[in-house]
Short mmCIF file of C-alpha atoms in Angstrom, two decimals:
data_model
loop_
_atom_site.label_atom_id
_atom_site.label_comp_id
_atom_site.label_asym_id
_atom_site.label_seq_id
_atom_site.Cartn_x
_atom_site.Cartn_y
_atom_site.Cartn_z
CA UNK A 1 -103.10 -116.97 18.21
CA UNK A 2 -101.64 -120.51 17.42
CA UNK A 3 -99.61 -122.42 19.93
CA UNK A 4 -96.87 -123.88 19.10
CA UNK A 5 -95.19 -127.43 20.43
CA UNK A 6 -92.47 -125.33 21.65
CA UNK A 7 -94.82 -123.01 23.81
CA UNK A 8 -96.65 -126.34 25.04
CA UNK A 9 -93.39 -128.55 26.08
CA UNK A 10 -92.13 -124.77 27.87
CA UNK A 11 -95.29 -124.36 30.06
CA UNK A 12 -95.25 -128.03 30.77
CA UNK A 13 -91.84 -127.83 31.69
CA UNK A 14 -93.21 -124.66 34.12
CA UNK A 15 -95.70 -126.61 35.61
CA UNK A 16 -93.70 -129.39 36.84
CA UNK A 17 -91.63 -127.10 37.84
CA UNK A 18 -94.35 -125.43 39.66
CA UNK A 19 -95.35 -128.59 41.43
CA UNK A 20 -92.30 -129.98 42.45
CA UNK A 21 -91.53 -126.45 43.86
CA UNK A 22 -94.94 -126.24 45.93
CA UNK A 23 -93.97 -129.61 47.11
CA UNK A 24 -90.68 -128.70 48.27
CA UNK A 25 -92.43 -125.98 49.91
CA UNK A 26 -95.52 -127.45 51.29
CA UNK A 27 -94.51 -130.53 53.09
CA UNK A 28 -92.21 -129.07 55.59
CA UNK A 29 -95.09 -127.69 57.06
CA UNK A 30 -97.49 -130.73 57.34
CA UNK A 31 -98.67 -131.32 53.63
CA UNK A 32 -98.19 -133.97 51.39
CA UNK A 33 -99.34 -132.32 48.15
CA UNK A 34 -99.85 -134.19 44.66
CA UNK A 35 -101.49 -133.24 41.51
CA UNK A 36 -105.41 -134.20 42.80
CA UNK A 37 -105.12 -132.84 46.43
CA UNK A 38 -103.20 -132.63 49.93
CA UNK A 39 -103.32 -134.80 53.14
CA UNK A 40 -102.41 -133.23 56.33
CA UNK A 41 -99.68 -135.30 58.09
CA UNK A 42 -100.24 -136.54 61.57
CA UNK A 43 -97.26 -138.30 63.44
CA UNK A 44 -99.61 -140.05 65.59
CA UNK A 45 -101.39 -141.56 62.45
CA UNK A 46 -98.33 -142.62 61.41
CA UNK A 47 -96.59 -144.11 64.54
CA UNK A 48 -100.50 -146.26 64.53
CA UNK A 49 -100.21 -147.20 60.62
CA UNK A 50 -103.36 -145.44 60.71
CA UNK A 51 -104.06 -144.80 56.42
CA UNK A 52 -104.22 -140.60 56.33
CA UNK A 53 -107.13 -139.47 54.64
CA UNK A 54 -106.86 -137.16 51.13
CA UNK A 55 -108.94 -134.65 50.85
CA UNK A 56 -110.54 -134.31 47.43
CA UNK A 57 -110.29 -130.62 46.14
CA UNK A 58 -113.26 -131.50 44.20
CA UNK A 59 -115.85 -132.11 46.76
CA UNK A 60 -114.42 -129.68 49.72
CA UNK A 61 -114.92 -126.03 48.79
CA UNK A 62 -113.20 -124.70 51.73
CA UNK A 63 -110.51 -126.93 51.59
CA UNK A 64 -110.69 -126.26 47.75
CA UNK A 65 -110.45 -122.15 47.99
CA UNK A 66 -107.52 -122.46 50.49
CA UNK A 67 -105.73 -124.63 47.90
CA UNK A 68 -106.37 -121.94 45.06
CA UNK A 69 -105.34 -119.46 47.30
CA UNK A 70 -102.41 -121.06 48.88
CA UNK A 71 -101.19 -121.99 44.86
CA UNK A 72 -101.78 -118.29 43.46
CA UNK A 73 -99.25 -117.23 46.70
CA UNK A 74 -96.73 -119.75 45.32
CA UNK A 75 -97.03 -118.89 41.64
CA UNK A 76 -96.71 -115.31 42.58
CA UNK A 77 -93.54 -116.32 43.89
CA UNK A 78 -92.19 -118.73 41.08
CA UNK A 79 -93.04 -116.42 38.83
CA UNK A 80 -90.13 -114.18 39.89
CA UNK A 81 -87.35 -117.25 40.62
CA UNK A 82 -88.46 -119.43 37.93
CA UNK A 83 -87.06 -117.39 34.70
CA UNK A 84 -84.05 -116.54 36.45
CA UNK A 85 -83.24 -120.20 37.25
CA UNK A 86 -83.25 -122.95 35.45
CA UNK A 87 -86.07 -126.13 36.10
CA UNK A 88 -84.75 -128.56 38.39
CA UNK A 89 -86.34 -132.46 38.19
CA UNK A 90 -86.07 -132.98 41.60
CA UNK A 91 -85.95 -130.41 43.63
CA UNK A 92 -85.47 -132.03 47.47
CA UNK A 93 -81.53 -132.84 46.42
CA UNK A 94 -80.49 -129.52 47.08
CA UNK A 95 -81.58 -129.51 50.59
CA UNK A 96 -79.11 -132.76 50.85
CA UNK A 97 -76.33 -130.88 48.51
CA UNK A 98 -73.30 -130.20 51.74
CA UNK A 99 -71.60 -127.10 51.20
CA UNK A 100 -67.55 -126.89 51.80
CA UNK A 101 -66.68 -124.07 53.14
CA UNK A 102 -62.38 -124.12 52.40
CA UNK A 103 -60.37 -123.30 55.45
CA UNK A 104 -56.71 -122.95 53.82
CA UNK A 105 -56.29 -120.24 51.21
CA UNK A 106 -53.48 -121.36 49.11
CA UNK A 107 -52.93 -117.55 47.33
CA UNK A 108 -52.75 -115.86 50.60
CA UNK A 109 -50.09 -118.43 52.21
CA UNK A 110 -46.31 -117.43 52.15
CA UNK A 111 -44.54 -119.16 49.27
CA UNK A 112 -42.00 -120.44 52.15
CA UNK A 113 -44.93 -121.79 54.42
CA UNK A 114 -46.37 -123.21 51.03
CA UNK A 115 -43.21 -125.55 50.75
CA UNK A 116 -42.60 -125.85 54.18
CA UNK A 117 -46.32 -127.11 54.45
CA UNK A 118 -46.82 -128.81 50.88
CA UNK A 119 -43.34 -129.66 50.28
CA UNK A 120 -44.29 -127.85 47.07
CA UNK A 121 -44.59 -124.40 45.82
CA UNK A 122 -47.68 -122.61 44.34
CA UNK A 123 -47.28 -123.19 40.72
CA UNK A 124 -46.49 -126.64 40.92
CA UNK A 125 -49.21 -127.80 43.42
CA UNK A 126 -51.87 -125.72 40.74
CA UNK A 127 -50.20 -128.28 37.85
CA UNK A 128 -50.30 -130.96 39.38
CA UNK A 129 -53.52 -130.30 40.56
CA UNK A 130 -54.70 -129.51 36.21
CA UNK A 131 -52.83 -133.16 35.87
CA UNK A 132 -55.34 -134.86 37.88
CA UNK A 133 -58.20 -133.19 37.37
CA UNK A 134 -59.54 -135.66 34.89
CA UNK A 135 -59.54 -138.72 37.31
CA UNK A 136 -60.16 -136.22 40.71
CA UNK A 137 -63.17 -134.71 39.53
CA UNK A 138 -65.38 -137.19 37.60
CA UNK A 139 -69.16 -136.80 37.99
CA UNK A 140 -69.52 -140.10 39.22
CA UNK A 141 -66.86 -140.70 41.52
CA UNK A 142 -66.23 -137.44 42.69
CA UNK A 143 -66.59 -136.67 46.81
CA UNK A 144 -69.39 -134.71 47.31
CA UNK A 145 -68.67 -131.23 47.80
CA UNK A 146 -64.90 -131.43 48.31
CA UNK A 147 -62.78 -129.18 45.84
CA UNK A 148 -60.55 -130.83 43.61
CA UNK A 149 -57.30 -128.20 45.43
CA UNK A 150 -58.40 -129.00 48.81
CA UNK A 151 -58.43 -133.03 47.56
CA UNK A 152 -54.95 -132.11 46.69
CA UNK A 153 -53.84 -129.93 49.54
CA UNK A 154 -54.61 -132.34 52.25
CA UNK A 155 -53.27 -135.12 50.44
CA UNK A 156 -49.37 -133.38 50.21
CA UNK A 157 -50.37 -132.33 54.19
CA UNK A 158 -50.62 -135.66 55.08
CA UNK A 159 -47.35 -137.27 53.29
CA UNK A 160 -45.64 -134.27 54.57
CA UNK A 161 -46.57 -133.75 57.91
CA UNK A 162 -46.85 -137.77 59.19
CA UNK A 163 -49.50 -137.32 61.13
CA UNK A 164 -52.88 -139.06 61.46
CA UNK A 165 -55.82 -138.90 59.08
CA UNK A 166 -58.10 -137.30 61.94
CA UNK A 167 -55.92 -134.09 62.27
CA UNK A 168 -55.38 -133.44 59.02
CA UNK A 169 -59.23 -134.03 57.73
CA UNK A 170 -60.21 -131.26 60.66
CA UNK A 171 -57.57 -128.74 59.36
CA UNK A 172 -58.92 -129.56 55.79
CA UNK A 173 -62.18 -128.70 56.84
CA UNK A 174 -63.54 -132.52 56.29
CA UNK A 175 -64.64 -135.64 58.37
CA UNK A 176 -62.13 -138.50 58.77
CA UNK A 177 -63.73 -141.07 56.56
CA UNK A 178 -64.31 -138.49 53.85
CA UNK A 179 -60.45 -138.09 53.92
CA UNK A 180 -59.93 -141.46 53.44
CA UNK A 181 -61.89 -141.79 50.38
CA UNK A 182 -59.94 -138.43 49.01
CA UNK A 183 -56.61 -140.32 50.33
CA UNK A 184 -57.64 -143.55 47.74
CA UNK A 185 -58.63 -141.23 44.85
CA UNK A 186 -55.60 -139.13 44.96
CA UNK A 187 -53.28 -141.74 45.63
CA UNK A 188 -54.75 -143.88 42.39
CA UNK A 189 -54.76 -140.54 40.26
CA UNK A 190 -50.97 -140.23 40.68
CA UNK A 191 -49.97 -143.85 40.04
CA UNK A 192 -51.78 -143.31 36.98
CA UNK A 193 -48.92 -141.21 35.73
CA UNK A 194 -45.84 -142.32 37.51
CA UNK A 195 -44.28 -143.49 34.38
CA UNK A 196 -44.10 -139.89 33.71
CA UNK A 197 -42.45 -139.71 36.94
CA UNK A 198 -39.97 -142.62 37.66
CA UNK A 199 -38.06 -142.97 34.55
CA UNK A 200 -34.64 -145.12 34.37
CA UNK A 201 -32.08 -143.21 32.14
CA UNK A 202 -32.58 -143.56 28.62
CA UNK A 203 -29.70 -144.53 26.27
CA UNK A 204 -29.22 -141.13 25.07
CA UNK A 205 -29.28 -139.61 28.85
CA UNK A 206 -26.17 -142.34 29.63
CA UNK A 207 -23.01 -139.82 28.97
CA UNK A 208 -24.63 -136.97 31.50
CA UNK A 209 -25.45 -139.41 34.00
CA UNK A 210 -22.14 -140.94 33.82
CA UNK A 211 -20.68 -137.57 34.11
CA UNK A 212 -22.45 -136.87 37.36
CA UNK A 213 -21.37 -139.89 39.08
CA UNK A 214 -17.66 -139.84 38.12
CA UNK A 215 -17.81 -136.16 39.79
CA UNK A 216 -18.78 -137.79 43.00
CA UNK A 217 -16.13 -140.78 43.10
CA UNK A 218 -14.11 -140.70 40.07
CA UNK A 219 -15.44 -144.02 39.01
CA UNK A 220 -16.82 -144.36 35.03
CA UNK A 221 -19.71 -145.49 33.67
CA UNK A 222 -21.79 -145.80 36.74
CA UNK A 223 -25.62 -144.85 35.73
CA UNK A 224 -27.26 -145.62 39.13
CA UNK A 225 -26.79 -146.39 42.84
CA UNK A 226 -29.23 -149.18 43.89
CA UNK A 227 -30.08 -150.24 47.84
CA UNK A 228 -33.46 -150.97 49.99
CA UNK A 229 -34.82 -148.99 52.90
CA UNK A 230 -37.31 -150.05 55.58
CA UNK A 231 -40.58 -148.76 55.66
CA UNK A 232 -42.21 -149.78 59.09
CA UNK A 233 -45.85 -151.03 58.58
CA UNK A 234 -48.55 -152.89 61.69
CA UNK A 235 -48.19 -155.80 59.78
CA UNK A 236 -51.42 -158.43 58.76
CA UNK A 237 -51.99 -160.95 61.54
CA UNK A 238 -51.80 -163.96 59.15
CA UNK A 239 -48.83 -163.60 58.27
CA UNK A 240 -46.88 -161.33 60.54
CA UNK A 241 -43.34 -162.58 60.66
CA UNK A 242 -43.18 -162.25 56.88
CA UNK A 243 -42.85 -158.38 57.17
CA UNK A 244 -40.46 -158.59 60.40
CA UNK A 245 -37.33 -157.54 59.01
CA UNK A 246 -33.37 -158.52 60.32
CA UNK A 247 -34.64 -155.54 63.10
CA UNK A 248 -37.13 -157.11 64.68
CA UNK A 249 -38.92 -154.78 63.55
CA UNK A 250 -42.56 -155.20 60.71
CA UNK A 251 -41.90 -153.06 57.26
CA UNK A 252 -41.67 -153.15 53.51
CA UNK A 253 -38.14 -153.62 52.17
CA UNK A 254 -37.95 -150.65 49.24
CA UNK A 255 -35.50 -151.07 46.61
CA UNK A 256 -34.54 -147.83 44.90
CA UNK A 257 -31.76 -146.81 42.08
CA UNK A 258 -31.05 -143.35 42.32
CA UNK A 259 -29.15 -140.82 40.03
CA UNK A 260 -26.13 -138.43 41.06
CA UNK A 261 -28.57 -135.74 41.74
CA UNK A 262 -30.38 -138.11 44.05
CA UNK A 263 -33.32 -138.35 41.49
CA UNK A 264 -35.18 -142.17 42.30
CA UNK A 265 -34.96 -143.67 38.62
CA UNK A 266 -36.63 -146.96 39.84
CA UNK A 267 -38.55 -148.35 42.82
CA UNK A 268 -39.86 -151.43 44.07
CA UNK A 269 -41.69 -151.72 46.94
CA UNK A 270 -43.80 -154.49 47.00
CA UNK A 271 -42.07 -156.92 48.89
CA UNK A 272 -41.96 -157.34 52.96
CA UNK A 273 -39.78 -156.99 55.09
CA UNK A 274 -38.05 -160.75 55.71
CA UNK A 275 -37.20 -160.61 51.96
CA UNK A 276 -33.39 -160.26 51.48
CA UNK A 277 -32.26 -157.32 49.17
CA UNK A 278 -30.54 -159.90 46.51
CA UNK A 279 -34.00 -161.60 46.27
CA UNK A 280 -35.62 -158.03 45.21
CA UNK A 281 -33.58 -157.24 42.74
CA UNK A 282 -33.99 -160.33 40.73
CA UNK A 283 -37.44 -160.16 41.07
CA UNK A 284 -37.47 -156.92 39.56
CA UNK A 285 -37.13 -155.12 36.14
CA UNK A 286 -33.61 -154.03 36.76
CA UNK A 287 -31.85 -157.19 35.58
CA UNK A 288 -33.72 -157.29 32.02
CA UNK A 289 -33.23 -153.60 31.91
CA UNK A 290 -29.74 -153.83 32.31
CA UNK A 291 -28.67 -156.89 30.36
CA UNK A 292 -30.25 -155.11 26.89
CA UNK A 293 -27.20 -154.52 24.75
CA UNK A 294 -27.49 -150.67 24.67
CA UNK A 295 -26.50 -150.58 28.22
CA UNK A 296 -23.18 -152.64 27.90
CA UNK A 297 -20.28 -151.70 30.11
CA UNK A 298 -22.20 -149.25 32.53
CA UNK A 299 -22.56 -150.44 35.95
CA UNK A 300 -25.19 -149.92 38.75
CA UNK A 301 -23.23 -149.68 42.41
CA UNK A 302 -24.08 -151.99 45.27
CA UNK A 303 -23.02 -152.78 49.22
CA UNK A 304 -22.47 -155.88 50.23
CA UNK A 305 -26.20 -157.02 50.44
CA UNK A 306 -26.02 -157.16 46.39
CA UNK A 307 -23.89 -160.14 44.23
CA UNK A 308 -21.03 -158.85 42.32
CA UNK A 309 -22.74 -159.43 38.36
CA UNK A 310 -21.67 -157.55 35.10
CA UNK A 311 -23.64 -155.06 35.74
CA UNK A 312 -23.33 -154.80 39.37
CA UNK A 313 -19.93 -153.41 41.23
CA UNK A 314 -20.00 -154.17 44.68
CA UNK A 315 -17.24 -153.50 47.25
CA UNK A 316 -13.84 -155.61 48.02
CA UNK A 317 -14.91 -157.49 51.42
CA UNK A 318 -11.02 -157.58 52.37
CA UNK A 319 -9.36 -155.61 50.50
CA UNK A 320 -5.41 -156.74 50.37
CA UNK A 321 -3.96 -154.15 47.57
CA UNK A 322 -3.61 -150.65 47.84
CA UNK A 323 -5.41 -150.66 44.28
CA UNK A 324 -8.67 -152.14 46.06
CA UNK A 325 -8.69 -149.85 49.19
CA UNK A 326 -8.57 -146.98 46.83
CA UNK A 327 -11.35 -148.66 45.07
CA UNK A 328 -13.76 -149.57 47.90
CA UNK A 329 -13.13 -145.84 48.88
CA UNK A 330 -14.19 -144.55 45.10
CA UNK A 331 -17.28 -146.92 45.78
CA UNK A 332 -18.20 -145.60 49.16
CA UNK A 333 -18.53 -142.15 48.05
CA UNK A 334 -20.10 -142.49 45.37
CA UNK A 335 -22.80 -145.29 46.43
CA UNK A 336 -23.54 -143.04 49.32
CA UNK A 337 -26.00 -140.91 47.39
CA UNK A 338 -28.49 -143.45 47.82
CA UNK A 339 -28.18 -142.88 51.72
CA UNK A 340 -28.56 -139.33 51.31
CA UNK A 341 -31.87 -139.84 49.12
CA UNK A 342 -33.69 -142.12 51.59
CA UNK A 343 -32.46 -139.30 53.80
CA UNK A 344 -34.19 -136.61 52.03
CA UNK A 345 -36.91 -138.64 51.10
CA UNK A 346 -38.01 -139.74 54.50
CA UNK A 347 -37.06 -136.12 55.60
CA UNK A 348 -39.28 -134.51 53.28
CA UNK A 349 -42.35 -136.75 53.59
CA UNK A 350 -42.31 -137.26 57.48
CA UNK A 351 -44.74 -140.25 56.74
CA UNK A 352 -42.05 -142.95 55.56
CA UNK A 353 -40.00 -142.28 58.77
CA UNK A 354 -40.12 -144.40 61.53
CA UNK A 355 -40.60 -141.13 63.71
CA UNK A 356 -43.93 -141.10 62.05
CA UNK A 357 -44.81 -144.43 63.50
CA UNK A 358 -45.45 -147.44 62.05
CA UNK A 359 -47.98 -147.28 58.99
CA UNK A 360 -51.42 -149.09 59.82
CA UNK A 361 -52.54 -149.55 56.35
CA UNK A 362 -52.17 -152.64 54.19
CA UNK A 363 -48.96 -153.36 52.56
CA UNK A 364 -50.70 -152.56 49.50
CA UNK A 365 -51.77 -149.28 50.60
CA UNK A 366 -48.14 -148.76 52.14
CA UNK A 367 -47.20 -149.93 48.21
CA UNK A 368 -49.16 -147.03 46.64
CA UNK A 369 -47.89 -144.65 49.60
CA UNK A 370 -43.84 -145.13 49.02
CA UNK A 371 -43.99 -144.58 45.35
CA UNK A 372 -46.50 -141.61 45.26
CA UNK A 373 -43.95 -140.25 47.57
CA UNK A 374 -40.98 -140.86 45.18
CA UNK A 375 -42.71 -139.51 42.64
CA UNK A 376 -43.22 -136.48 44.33
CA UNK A 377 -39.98 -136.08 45.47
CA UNK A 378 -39.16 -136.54 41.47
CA UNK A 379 -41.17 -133.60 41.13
CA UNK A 380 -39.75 -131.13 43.70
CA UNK A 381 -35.96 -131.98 42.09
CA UNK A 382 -37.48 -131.50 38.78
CA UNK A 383 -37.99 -127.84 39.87
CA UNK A 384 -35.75 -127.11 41.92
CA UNK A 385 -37.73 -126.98 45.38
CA UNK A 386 -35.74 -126.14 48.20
CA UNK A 387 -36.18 -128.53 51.09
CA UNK A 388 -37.56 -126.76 53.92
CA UNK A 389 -37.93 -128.02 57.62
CA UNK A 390 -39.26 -125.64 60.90
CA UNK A 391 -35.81 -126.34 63.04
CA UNK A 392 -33.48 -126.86 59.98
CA UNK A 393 -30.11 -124.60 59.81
CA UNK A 394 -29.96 -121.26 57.45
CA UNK A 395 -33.68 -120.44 58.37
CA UNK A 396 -34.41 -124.06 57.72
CA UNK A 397 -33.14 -124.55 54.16
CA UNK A 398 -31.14 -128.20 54.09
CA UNK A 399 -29.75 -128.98 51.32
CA UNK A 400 -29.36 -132.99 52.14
CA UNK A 401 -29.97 -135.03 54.66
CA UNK A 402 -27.49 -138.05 55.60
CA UNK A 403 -28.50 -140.99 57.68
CA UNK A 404 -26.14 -143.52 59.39
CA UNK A 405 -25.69 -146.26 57.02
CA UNK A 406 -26.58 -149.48 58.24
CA UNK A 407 -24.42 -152.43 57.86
CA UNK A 408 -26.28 -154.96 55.12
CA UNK A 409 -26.25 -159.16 55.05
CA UNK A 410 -23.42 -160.46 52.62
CA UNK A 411 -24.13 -162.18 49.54
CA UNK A 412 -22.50 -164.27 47.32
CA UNK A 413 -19.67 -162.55 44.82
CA UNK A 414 -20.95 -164.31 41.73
CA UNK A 415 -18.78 -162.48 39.07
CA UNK A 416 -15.97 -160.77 40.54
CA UNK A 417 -13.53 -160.09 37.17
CA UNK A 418 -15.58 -157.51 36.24
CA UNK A 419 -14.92 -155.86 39.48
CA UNK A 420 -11.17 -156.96 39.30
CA UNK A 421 -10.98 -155.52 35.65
CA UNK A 422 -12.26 -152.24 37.24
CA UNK A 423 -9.68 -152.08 39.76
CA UNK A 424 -6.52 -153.09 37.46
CA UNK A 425 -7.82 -150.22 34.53
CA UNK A 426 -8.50 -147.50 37.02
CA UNK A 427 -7.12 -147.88 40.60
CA UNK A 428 -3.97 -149.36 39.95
#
């Protein structure tokens, strides 16, 4: 009967196979086993650089029967595993291959520990998990071994929970500086999308978000609430009194505009500490976004930290008419939704509060860290997730969390008719 090519590249593919199987098996126990022979190992040889001496299958009979005999065991063997499995090229990487055995399982968790863990529920962690997929699990980046839901999982754990990197790689089953590389990937998967995230209010959007606000204070076309918050860092020793802040204390100054529904439509958290809050802002994207002609005659609220512009209302510092006290009251209730989302913020991701401790990462890292968590908290508004906390009121459902505002450093009133033409129209 003819063979064909087919039949020839199959049984060559079988005997490499073969070999790199009895090689695998061999050598554990003491032989180094090639195509013409096998050498017996000896440690003490080796420790000596003594050369080990191959025996030639050719010239040894004994040697030569044992080999037949030892090879028809083997093939016996293969002959069962091999056409169940496919051929492998090299063999010895599955011996280094670590298994991850998952300690969390997410479907048997409570949905109310799931948020109160995860800060977000079951659905939405398996999305956003699908969302990342392409970036988490690439062949060639990928961390060996770790699941692309436990990658997940222990990053949320993490921002959540404020603790340290070596607690929560032993409750995700993983060694600290494998978290860290998981902590890096996951981090740079969701900046990858955070335009999908952080979004400032489109033109057609304006008339509901102006709606919202005037609900809160009774003040029109307001689109935004904009302030900074102080995320404490252990800042670099070259240049450490750059990030110490008015506190005495190191951090990244955060600017954030917020909606009515305490929804972060911009951040900007790249600057240190030292840096005043005017400075921010005109170093940012928020001037040119404002200053576009679709957006004339809506205003962003301020405190005192901020200039009084055309697009920027900012409280009476002595207010001398009943008209402006009525005003700077309108302002104060309204602006104070930005309070209550650094609240919330800081509340639901334990890691941006200073109970946390200070952050020892690089401001860059911190960077990435603050708006991955605004993002997030995007997400949990977006669908509705309840925030939950262990000694909270109501079986620890709160509904907002209000800090004491702190008192800001004045700036110069630039423009102040627009604020005065404000006041006359709707507080007189």
């Amino acid at each position: 009967m003819a063979v064909t090519p087919a039949a020839v590249r199959t049984e060559a593919v079988r005997t490499a196979t073969a070999g790199a199987h009895r090689h695998w098996l061999l050598k554990p126990i003491g032989f180094n086993v090639n195509q013409c022979g096998f050498a017996l190992r000896s440690s003490t040889a080796y420790r000596h650089s003594v050369p080990r001496q191959r025996i030639d299958l050719t010239s040894h009979c004994h040697t030569s029967r044992l080999w037949e005999r030892t090879c028809g065991l083997i093939d016996s063997v293969l002959a069962v595993v091999l056409p169940r499995h496919p051929p492998l090229g090299n063999a010895r990487r599955w011996r280094n291959l670590p298994v991850y055995t998952p300690l969390v399982d997410l479907l048997t968790m409570e949905e109310r520990h799931v948020i109160l863990t995860y800060r977000l529920d079951r659905a939405t962690i398996h999305e956003l998990c699908a969302q990342l997929e392409a970036d988490l699990m690439s062949p060639i980046r990928q961390p060996t071994g770790i699941p692309l839901l436990v990658q997940v999982l222990s990053v949320l754990h993490f921002l959540a929970s404020g603790s340290f990197q070596t607690t929560v790689a032993i409750s995700s089953g993983m060694s600290q500086p494998m978290f860290s590389k998981v902590l890096s990937r996951v981090l740079s998967a969701l900046l990858k999308h955070m335009q999908s995230y952080i979004v400032f209010p489109e033109v057609g959007d304006l008339p509901t978000v102006k709606g919202d606000f005037y609900a809160l204070g009774h003040i029109p076309n307001i689109i935004g609430a904009i302030d900074g918050t102080h995320v404490a860092l252990v800042p670099p020793r070259e240049s450490e009194q750059v990030y110490r802040n008015r506190k005495s204390y190191h951090s990244m100054n955060v600017q954030m505009v917020c909606l009515a529904d305490q929804y972060i439509s911009h951040v900007n958290a790249k600057f240190p500490g030292s840096v005043h809050d005017a400075y921010i802002l005109w170093n940012s994207s928020i001037p040119y976004v404002m200053d576009q002609p679709q957006r004339h005659r809506v205003w962003l609220l301020g405190d005192s930290g901020y200039p009084n512009l055309s697009w920027l209302l900012t409280p009476v510092r002595n207010p001398r008419t009943r008209a402006e006290e009525r005003y700077n009251e309108a302002h104060g209730q309204t602006r104070r939704v930005i309070e209550r989302t650094f609240g919330l913020l800081k509340a639901r991701f334990r890691f941006l509060h200073m109970t946390g401790g200070s952050l020892m990462y690089s401001p860059k890292k911190v960077c990435q860290i603050v708006v991955a968590c605004c993002m997030l908290h995007n997400l949990a508004l977006r669908r509705q997730m309840p925030f939950l906390q262990e000694d909270g009121p109501d079986g620890g459902v709160v509904a907002a969390v209000e800090p004491v505002e702190s008192e800001e450093e004045e700036a110069e009133e630039d423009d102040i008719d627009n604020r005065n033409t404000v006041i006359e129209q709707y507080f007189q």
